[in-house]
Coordinates of C-alpha atoms in Angstrom, one line a residue:
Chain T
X74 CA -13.6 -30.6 -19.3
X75 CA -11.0 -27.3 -18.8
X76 CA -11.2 -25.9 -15.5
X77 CA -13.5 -22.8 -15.3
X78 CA -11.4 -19.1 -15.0
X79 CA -13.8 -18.6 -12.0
X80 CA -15.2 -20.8 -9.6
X81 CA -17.2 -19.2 -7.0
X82 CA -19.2 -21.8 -4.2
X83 CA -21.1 -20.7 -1.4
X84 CA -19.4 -17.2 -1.1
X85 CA -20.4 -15.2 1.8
X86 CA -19.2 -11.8 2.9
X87 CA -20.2 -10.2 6.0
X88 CA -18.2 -7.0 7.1
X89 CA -17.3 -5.7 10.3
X90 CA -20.7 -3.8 10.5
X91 CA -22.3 -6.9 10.1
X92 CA -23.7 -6.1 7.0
X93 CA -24.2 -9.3 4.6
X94 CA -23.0 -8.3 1.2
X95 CA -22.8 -11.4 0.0
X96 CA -24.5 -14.3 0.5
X97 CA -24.2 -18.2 -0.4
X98 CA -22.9 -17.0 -3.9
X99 CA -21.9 -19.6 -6.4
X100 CA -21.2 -19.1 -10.2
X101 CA -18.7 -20.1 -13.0
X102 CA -17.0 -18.3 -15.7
X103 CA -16.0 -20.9 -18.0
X104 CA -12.6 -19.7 -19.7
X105 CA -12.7 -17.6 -22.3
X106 CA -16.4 -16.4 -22.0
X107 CA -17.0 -12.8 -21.8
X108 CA -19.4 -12.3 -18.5
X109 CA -21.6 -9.9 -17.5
X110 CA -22.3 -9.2 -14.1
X111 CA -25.3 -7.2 -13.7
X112 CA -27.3 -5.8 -10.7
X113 CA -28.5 -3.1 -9.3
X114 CA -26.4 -0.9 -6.7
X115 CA -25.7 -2.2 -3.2
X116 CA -26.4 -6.1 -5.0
X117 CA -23.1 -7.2 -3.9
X118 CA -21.6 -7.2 -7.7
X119 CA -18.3 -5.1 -6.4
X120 CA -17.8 -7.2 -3.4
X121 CA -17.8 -10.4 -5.0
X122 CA -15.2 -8.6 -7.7
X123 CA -13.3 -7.5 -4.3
X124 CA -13.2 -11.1 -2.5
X125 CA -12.2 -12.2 -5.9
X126 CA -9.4 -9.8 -6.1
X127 CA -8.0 -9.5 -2.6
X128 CA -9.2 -6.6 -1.3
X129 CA -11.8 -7.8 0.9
X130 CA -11.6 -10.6 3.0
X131 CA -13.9 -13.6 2.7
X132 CA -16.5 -14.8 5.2
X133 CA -17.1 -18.2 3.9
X134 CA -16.9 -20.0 0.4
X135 CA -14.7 -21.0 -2.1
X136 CA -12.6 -19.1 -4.4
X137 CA -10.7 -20.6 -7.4
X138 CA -9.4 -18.4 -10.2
X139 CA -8.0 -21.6 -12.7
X140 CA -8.2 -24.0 -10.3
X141 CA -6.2 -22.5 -8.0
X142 CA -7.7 -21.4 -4.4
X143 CA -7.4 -17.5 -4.4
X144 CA -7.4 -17.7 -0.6
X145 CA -4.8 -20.2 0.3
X146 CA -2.9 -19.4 -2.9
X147 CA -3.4 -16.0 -3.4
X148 CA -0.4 -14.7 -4.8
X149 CA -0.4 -17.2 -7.7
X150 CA -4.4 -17.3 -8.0
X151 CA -3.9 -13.1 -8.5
X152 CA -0.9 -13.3 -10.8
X153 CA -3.3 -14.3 -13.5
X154 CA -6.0 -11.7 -12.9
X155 CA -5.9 -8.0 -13.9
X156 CA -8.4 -5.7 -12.6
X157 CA -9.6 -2.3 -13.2
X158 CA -11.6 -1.1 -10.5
X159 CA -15.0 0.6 -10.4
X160 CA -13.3 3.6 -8.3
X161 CA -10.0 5.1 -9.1
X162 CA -7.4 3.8 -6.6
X163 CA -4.2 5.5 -7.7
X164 CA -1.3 7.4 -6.4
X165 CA -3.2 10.8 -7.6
X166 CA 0.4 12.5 -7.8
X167 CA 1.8 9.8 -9.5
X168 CA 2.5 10.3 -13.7
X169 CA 0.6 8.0 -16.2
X170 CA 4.1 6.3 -16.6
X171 CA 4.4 5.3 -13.1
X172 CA 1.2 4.0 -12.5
X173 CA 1.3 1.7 -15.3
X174 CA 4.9 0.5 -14.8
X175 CA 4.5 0.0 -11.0
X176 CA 1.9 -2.5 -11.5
X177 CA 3.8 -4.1 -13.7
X178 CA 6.6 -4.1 -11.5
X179 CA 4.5 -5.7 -8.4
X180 CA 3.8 -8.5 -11.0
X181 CA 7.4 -9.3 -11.1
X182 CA 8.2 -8.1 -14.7
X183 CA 12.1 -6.6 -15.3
X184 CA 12.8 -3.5 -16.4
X185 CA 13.2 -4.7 -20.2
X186 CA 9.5 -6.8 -20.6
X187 CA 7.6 -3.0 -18.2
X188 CA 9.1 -0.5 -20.8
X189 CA 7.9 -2.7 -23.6
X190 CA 4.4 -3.0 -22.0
X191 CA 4.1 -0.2 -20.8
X192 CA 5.1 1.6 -24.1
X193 CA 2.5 -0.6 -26.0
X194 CA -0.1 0.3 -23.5
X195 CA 0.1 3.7 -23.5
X196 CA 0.0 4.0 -27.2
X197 CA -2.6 1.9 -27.6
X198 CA -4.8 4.0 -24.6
X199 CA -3.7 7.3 -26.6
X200 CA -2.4 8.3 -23.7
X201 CA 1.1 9.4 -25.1
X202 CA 1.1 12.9 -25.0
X203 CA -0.5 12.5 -21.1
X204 CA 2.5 10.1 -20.4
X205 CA 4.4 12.2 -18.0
X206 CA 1.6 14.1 -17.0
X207 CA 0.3 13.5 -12.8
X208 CA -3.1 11.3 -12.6
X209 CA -4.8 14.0 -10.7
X210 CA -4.6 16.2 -13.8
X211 CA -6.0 14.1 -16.2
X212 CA -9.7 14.3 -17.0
X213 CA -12.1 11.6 -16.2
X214 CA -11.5 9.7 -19.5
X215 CA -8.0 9.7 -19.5
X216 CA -7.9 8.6 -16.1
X217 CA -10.2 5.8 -17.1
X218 CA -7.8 4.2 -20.0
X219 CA -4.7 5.1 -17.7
X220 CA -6.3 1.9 -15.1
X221 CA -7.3 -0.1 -17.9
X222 CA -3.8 0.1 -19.1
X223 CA -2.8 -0.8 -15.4
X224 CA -5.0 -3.4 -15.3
X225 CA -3.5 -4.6 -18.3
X226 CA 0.5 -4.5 -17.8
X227 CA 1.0 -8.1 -16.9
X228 CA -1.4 -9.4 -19.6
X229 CA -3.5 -11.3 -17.3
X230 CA -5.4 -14.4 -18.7
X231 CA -8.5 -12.8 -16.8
X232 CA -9.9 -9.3 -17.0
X233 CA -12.2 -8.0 -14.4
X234 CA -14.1 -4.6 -15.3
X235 CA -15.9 -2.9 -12.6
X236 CA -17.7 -0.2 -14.7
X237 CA -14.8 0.4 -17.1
X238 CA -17.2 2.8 -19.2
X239 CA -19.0 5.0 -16.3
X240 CA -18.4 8.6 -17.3
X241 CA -16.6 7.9 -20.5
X242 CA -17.3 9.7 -23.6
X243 CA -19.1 8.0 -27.0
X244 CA -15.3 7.6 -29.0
X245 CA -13.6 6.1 -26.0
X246 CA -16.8 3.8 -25.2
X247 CA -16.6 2.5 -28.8
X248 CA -13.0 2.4 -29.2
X249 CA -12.9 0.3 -25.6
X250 CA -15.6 -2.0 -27.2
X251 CA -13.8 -2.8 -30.1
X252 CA -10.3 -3.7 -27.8
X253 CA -12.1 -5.2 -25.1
X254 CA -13.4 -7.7 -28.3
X255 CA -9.9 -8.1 -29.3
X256 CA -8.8 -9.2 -26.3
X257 CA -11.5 -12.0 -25.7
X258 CA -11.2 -13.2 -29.6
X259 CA -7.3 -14.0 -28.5
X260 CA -8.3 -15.8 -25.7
X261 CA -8.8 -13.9 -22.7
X262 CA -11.2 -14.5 -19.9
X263 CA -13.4 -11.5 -19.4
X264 CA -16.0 -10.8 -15.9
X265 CA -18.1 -7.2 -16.9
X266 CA -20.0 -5.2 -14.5
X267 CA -22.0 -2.3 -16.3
X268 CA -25.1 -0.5 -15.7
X269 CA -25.5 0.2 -19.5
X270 CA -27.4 -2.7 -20.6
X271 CA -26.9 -2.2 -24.5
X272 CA -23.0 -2.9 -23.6
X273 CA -23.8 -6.2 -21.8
X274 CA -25.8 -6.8 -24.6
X275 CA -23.3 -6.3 -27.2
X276 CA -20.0 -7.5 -25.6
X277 CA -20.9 -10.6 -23.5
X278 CA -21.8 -14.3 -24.0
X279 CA -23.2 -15.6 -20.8
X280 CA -24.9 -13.3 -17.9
X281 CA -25.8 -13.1 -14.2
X282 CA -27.7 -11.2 -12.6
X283 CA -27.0 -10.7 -8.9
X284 CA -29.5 -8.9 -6.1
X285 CA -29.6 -8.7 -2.5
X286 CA -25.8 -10.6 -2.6
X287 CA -27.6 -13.7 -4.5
X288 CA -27.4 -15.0 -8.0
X289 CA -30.9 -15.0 -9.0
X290 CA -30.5 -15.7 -13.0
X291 CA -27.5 -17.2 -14.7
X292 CA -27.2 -18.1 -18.7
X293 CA -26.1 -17.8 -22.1
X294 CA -27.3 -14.3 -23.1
X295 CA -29.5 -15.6 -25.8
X296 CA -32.0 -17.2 -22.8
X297 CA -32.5 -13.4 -21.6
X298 CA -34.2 -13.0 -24.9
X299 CA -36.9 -15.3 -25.6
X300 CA -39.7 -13.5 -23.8
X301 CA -40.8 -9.9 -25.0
X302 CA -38.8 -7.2 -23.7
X303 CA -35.0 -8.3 -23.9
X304 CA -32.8 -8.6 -21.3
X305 CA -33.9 -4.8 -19.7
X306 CA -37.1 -6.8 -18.8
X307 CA -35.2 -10.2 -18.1
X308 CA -32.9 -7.7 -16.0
X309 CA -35.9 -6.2 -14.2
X310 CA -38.0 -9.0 -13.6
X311 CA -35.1 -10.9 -12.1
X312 CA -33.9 -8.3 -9.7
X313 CA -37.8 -8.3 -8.6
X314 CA -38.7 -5.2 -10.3
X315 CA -41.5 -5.0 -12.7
X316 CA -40.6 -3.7 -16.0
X317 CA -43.9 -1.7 -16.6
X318 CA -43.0 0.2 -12.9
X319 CA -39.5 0.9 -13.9
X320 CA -40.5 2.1 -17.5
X321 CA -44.1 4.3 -16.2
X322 CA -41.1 5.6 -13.2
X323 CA -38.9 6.6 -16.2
X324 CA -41.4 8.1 -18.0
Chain G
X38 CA 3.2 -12.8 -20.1
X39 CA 0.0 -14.3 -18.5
X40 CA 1.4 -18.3 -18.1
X41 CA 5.1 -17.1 -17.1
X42 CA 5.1 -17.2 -13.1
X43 CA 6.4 -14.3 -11.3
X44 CA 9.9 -14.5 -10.9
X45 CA 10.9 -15.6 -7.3
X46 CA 14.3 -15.9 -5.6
X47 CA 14.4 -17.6 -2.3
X48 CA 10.8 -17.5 -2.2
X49 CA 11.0 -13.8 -2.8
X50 CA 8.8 -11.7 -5.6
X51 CA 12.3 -9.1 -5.9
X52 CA 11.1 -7.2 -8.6
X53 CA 8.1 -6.8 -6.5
X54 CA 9.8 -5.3 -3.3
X55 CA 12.3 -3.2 -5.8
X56 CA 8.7 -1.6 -7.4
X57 CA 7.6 -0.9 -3.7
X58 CA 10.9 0.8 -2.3
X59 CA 11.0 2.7 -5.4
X60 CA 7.3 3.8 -5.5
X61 CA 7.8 5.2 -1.9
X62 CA 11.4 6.9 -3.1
X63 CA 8.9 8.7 -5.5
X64 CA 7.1 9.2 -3.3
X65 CA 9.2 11.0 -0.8
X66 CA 11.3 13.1 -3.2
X67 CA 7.9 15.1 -4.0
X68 CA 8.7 16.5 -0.9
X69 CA 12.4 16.7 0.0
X70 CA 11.8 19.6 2.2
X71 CA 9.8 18.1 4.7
X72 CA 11.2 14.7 4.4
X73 CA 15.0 15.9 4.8
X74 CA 15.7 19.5 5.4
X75 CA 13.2 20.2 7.7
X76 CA 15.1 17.6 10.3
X77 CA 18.9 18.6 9.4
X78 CA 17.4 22.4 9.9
X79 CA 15.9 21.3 13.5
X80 CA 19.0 19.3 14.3
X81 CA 21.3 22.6 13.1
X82 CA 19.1 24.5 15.9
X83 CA 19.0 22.0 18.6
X84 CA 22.7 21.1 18.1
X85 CA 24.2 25.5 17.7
X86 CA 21.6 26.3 20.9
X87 CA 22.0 23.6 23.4
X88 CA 25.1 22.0 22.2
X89 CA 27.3 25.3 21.2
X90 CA 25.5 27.8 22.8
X91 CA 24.4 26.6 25.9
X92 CA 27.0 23.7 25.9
X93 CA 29.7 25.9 26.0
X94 CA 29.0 27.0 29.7
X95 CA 28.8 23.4 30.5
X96 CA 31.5 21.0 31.8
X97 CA 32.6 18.4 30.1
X98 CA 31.1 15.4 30.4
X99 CA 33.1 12.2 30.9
X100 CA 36.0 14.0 28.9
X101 CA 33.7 14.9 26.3
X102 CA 32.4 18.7 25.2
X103 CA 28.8 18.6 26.0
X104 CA 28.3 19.5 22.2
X105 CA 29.8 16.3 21.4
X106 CA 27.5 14.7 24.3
X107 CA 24.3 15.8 22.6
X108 CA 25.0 15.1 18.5
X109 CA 23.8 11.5 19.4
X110 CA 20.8 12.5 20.8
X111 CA 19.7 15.0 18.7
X112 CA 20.6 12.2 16.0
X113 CA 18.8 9.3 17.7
X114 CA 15.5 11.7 17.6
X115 CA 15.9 12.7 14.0
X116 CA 16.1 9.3 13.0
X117 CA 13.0 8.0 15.4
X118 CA 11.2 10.6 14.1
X119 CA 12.0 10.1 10.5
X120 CA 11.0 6.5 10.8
X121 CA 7.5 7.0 12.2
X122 CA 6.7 9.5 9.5
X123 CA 7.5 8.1 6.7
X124 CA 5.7 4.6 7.7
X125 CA 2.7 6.0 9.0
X126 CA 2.6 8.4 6.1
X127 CA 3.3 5.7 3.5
X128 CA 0.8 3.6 4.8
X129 CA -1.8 5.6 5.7
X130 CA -1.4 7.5 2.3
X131 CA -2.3 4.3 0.9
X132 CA -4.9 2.9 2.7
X133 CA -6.4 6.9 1.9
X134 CA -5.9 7.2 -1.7
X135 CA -7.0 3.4 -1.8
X136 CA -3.9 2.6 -3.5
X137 CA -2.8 0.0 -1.3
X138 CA -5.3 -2.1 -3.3
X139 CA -2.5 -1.8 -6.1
X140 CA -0.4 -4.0 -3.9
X141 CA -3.7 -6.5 -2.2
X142 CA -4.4 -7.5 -6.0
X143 CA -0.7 -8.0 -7.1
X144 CA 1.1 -11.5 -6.2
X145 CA 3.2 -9.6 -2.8
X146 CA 2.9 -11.9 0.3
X147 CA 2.6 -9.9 3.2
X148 CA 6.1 -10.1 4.0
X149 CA 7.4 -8.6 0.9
X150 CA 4.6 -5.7 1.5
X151 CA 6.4 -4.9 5.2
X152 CA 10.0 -5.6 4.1
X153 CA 9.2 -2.7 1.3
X154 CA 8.1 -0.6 3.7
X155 CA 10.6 -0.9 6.0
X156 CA 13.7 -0.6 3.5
X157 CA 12.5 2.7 2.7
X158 CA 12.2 3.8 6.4
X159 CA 15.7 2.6 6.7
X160 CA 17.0 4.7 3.6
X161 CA 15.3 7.6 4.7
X162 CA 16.4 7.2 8.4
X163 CA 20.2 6.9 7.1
X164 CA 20.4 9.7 4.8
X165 CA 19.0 11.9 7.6
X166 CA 21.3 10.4 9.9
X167 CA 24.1 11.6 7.2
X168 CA 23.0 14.4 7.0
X169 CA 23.3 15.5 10.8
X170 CA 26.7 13.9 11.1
X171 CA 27.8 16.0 8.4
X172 CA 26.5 18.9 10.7
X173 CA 27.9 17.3 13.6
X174 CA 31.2 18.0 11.2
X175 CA 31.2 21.6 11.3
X176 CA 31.1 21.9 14.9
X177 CA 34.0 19.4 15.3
X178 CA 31.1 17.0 17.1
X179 CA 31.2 14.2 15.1
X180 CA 33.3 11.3 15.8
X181 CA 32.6 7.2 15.0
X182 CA 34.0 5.2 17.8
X183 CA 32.4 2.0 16.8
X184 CA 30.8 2.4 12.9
X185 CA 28.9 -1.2 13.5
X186 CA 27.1 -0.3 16.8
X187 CA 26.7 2.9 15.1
X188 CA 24.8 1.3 12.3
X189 CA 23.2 -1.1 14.3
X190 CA 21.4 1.4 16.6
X191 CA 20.5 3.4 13.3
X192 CA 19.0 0.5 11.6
X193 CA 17.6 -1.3 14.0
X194 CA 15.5 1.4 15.5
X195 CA 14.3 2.2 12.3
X196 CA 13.0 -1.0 11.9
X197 CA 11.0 -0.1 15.5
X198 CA 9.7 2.6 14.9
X199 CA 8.9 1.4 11.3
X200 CA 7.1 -1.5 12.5
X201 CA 5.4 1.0 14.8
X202 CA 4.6 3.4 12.3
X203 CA 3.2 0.7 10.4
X204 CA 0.9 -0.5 13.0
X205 CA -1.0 3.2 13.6
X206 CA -1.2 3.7 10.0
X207 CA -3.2 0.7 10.1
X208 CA -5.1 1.8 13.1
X209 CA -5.6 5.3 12.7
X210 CA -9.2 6.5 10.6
X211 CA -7.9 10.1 10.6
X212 CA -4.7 12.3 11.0
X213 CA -5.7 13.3 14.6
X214 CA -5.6 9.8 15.2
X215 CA -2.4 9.2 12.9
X216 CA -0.3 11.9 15.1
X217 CA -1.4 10.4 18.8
X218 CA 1.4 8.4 19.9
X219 CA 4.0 10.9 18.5
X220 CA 2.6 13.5 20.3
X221 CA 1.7 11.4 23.6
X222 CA 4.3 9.3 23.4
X223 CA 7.5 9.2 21.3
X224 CA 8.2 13.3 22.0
X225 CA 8.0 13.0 25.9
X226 CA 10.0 9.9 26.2
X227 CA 12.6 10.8 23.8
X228 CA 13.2 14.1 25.4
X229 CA 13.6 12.6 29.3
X230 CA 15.6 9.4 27.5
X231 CA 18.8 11.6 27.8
X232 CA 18.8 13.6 24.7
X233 CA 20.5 16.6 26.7
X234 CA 22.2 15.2 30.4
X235 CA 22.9 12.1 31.8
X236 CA 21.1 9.7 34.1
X237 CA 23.6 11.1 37.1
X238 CA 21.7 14.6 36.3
X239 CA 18.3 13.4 37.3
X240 CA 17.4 13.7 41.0
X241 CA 17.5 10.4 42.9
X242 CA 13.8 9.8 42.4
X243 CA 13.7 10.0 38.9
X244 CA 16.6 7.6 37.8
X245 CA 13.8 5.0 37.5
X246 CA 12.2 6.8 35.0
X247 CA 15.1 6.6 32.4
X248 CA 16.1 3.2 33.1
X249 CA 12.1 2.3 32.3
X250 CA 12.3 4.1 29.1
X251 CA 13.7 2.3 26.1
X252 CA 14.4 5.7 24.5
X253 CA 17.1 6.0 27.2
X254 CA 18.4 2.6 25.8
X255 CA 18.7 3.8 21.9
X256 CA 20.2 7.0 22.6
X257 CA 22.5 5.4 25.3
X258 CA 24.2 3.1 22.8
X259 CA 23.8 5.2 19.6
X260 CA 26.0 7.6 22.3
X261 CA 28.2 4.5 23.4
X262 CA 28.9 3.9 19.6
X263 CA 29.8 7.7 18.7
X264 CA 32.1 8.7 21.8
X265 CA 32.4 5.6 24.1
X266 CA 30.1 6.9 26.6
X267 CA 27.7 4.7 28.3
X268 CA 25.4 4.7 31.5
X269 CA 23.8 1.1 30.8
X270 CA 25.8 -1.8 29.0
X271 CA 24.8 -1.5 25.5
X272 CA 24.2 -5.6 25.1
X273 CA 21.3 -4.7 27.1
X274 CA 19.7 -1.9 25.0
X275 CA 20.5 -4.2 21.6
X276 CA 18.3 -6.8 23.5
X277 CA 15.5 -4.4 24.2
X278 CA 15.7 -3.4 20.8
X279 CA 15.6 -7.4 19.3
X280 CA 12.8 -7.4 21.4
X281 CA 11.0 -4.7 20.2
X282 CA 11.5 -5.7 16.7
X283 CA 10.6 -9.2 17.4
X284 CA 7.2 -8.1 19.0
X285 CA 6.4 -5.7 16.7
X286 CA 7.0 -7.3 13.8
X287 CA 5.2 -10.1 14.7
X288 CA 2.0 -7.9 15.2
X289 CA 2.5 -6.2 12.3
X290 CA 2.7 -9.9 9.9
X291 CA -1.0 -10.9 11.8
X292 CA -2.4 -7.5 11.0
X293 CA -1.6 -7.4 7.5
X294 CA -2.5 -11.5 7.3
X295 CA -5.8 -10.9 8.7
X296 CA -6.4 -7.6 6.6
X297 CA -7.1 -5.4 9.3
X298 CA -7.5 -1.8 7.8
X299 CA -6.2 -3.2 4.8
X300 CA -8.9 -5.3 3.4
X301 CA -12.7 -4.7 3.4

């Protein structure tokens, strides 16, 4: 049996406030699955992505990203995990270039393997023409592709996307689609958070859905379709909504 | 890429800390005005007015012009003050722009994180140093009698005030809060540590004060190291300063391995 990408047990995070975000959260992603994460704001779906990641601390649990215990080990449980945040967290005066190539350069690649990368990237992001250009002046697409390019630069085995298509026009959505496929078809691990339910639908294998900091549902995504109503009523039923409410409310 | 482990030296992610000093190099030559001129321009003032100006109706001190007298000090508080900026401003910068996240994600221990920091405060804290000497040049002020103590006292309180720096960036929620102990603190004490006069100037009652303040230590020896003139041994001051450092940086490691204003 390979070891899973993520293993989550028992996670709890609490923060200073005393807030419970999370709360005796377990879950695998097996390698090489493409995940969704869904759940509604404030479920906890960012925090778990940040005690994955580093940037929070966590309460209680265990972490392991490949076996490897992201708490005691962090630095090589993180080496192998590229992330492209929900919220832009970027050295705004900072060029596309830069941005890319420091990353790269935190992850311990010379000078020779970056400009490669980084070159490859860029293209591949149609960001060329934007490539000396400072983050703050790039509009809200292009600022989008510049992180996933970050996120990319050390060509981690697993992806995490925190929203990687909020605010992004139709082209870019499609074109990110088609990559993000790519990349998953030559063996990478990917975790997706999205609120558009049609891309969860398209992109990813296996699904959980995660409310008040819990896992309340957890599959293949073919089990979120065998009762009437797809996974938007899967979705809604399992974050304790009912799907009539929410489509009358719409309406 | 993904199965090749980051390459490590003596433990250390060198690439890693390279990326780091160079990001903040960036960083600060976006705004060479306010990171270098603006202190050579203050130490041109301080150094023509007290030193030339006002200096020349003084005495000599100890065989030395009092021009000559103050260049250390005016020196020693360019270079404290040049330290505390640029780490509170790199770090707090970060923590505000949430790009320190760019560094909690990547495989940096903590000590590579502070190291990188601190380099930087060191070069920026030399070249402004340079800088004044070169000043301290054209009005026939500058002399090197011991170039090691002289670097010593440079680097070394760099590294305190670094540390320091470091340690209200992670503190401070606003730039009120980010400017406190420079204004409450590090500007009094630097100015009554013997920038302009000697301890033999203070009245009788107030000799305690400069012998309690380790600002009087750092200027004393980066003094002692320039023209040979001391008023406390110097081994003492370079313990104070160990000391510091020691302390300091041992806070600053159990901030940064706890998270605190780093990590959610």
């Amino acid at each position: 049996m390979t070891v899973p990408a993520i293993n989550i047990e028992h996670l709890r995070k609490a923060y200073r406030s005393g807030t419970v975000a999370v709360q005796d959260l377990s879950m695998q992603v097996q390698e090489g699955d493409f995940f969704g994460f869904l759940g509604p704001n404030g479920a906890g779906k960012s925090t778990t992505i940040h005690c994955i990641t580093g940037i929070a601390t966590v309460t209680s649990g265990k972490i392991e990203i490949f076996g490897i215990d992201a708490v005691k080990n962090y630095r090589e449980a993180r080496r192998l995990i590229g992330l492209s945040p929900q919220e832009f967290n970027v050295d705004t005066f900072a060029t596309v270039t830069q941005i890319v190539d420091w990353m790269g350069g935190y992850f311990g690649m010379n000078a020779a393997q970056r400009k490669s990368r980084v070159d490859m990237l860029i293209q591949r992001f149609d960001l060329t023409a934007h490539a000396k250009k400072q983050f703050r002046e790039l509009s809200g697409g292009l600022k989008r592709r510049v992180i996933l390019a970050r996120a990319l630069v050390h060509d981690p085995k697993l992806l995490i996307l925190d929203e990687p298509t909020a605010g992004v026009d139709v082209e870019l959505r499609l074109d990110l689609w088609r990559y993000l496929q790519e990349l998953n078809a030559e063996g990478k691990t990917i975790l997706l958070t999205s609120h558009y339910l049609e891309e969860v639908e398209r992109l990813c294998r296996t699904i959980a859905v995660i409310a008040k900091g819990q896992i309340v549902r957890q599959g293949p995504k073919e089990e979120f379709f065998t009762t009437p109503g797809g996974l938007e009523k899967a979705y809604l039923e399992a974050t304790g909504h009912r799907a009539e409410h929410a489509v009358a409310g719409a309406a | 890429m993904s199965d090749v482990t980051v390459p490590r030296h003596m433990g250390i992610n060198w690439i890693g800390l390279g990326t780091i000093i160079r990001r903040e190099w960036s960083r600060v030559w976006r705004v060479p005005i306010q990171a270098f001129l603006a202190p050579w321009i203050s130490a041109l003032m301080f150094i023509f007015i007290f030193g030339f100006v006002v200096g020349g109706n003084i005495r000599l001190i100890a065989g030395h012009r009092y021009v000559e007298f103050v260049l250390p000090g005016v020196l020693m508080l360019n270079v404290v003050n040049a330290a505390f900026l640029q780490s509170t401003s790199q770090i707090y910068f970060q923590r505000f722009l949430r790009y320190i996240e760019e560094t909690l994600v990547s495989p940096l221990s903590y000590v590579e994180m502070i190291v990188g920091s601190l380099t930087m405060t060191i070069v920026r804290s030399v070249v402004t140093a340079l800088g004044i000497l070169a000043i301290g040049v054209a009005f026939h002020a500058t002399h090197m009698y011991n170039i090691f103590e002289f670097l010593f006292w440079i680097i070394s309180v760099s590294i305190v005030f670094g540390l320091l720096g470091i340690i209200i960036a992670l503190w401070a929620n606003n730039f009120e809060q980010l400017t406190m102990l420079n204004v409450f603190f590090i500007a009094p004490l630097s100015f009554v540590g013997g920038v302009f006069n000697t301890v033999a100037m203070l009245p009788h009652w107030l000799k305690w004060l400069a012998y309690a303040n380790p600002f009087f230590y750092f200027i004393n020896g980066l003094r002692d190291s320039m023209i040979g003139f001391d008023e406390a041994p110097p081994y003492l001051g370079m313990s104070v300063a160990l000391a510091l450092i020691a302390v300091l940086g041992g806070i600053t490691w159990r901030l940064f391995k706890i998270g605190y204003g780093l990590r959610e």
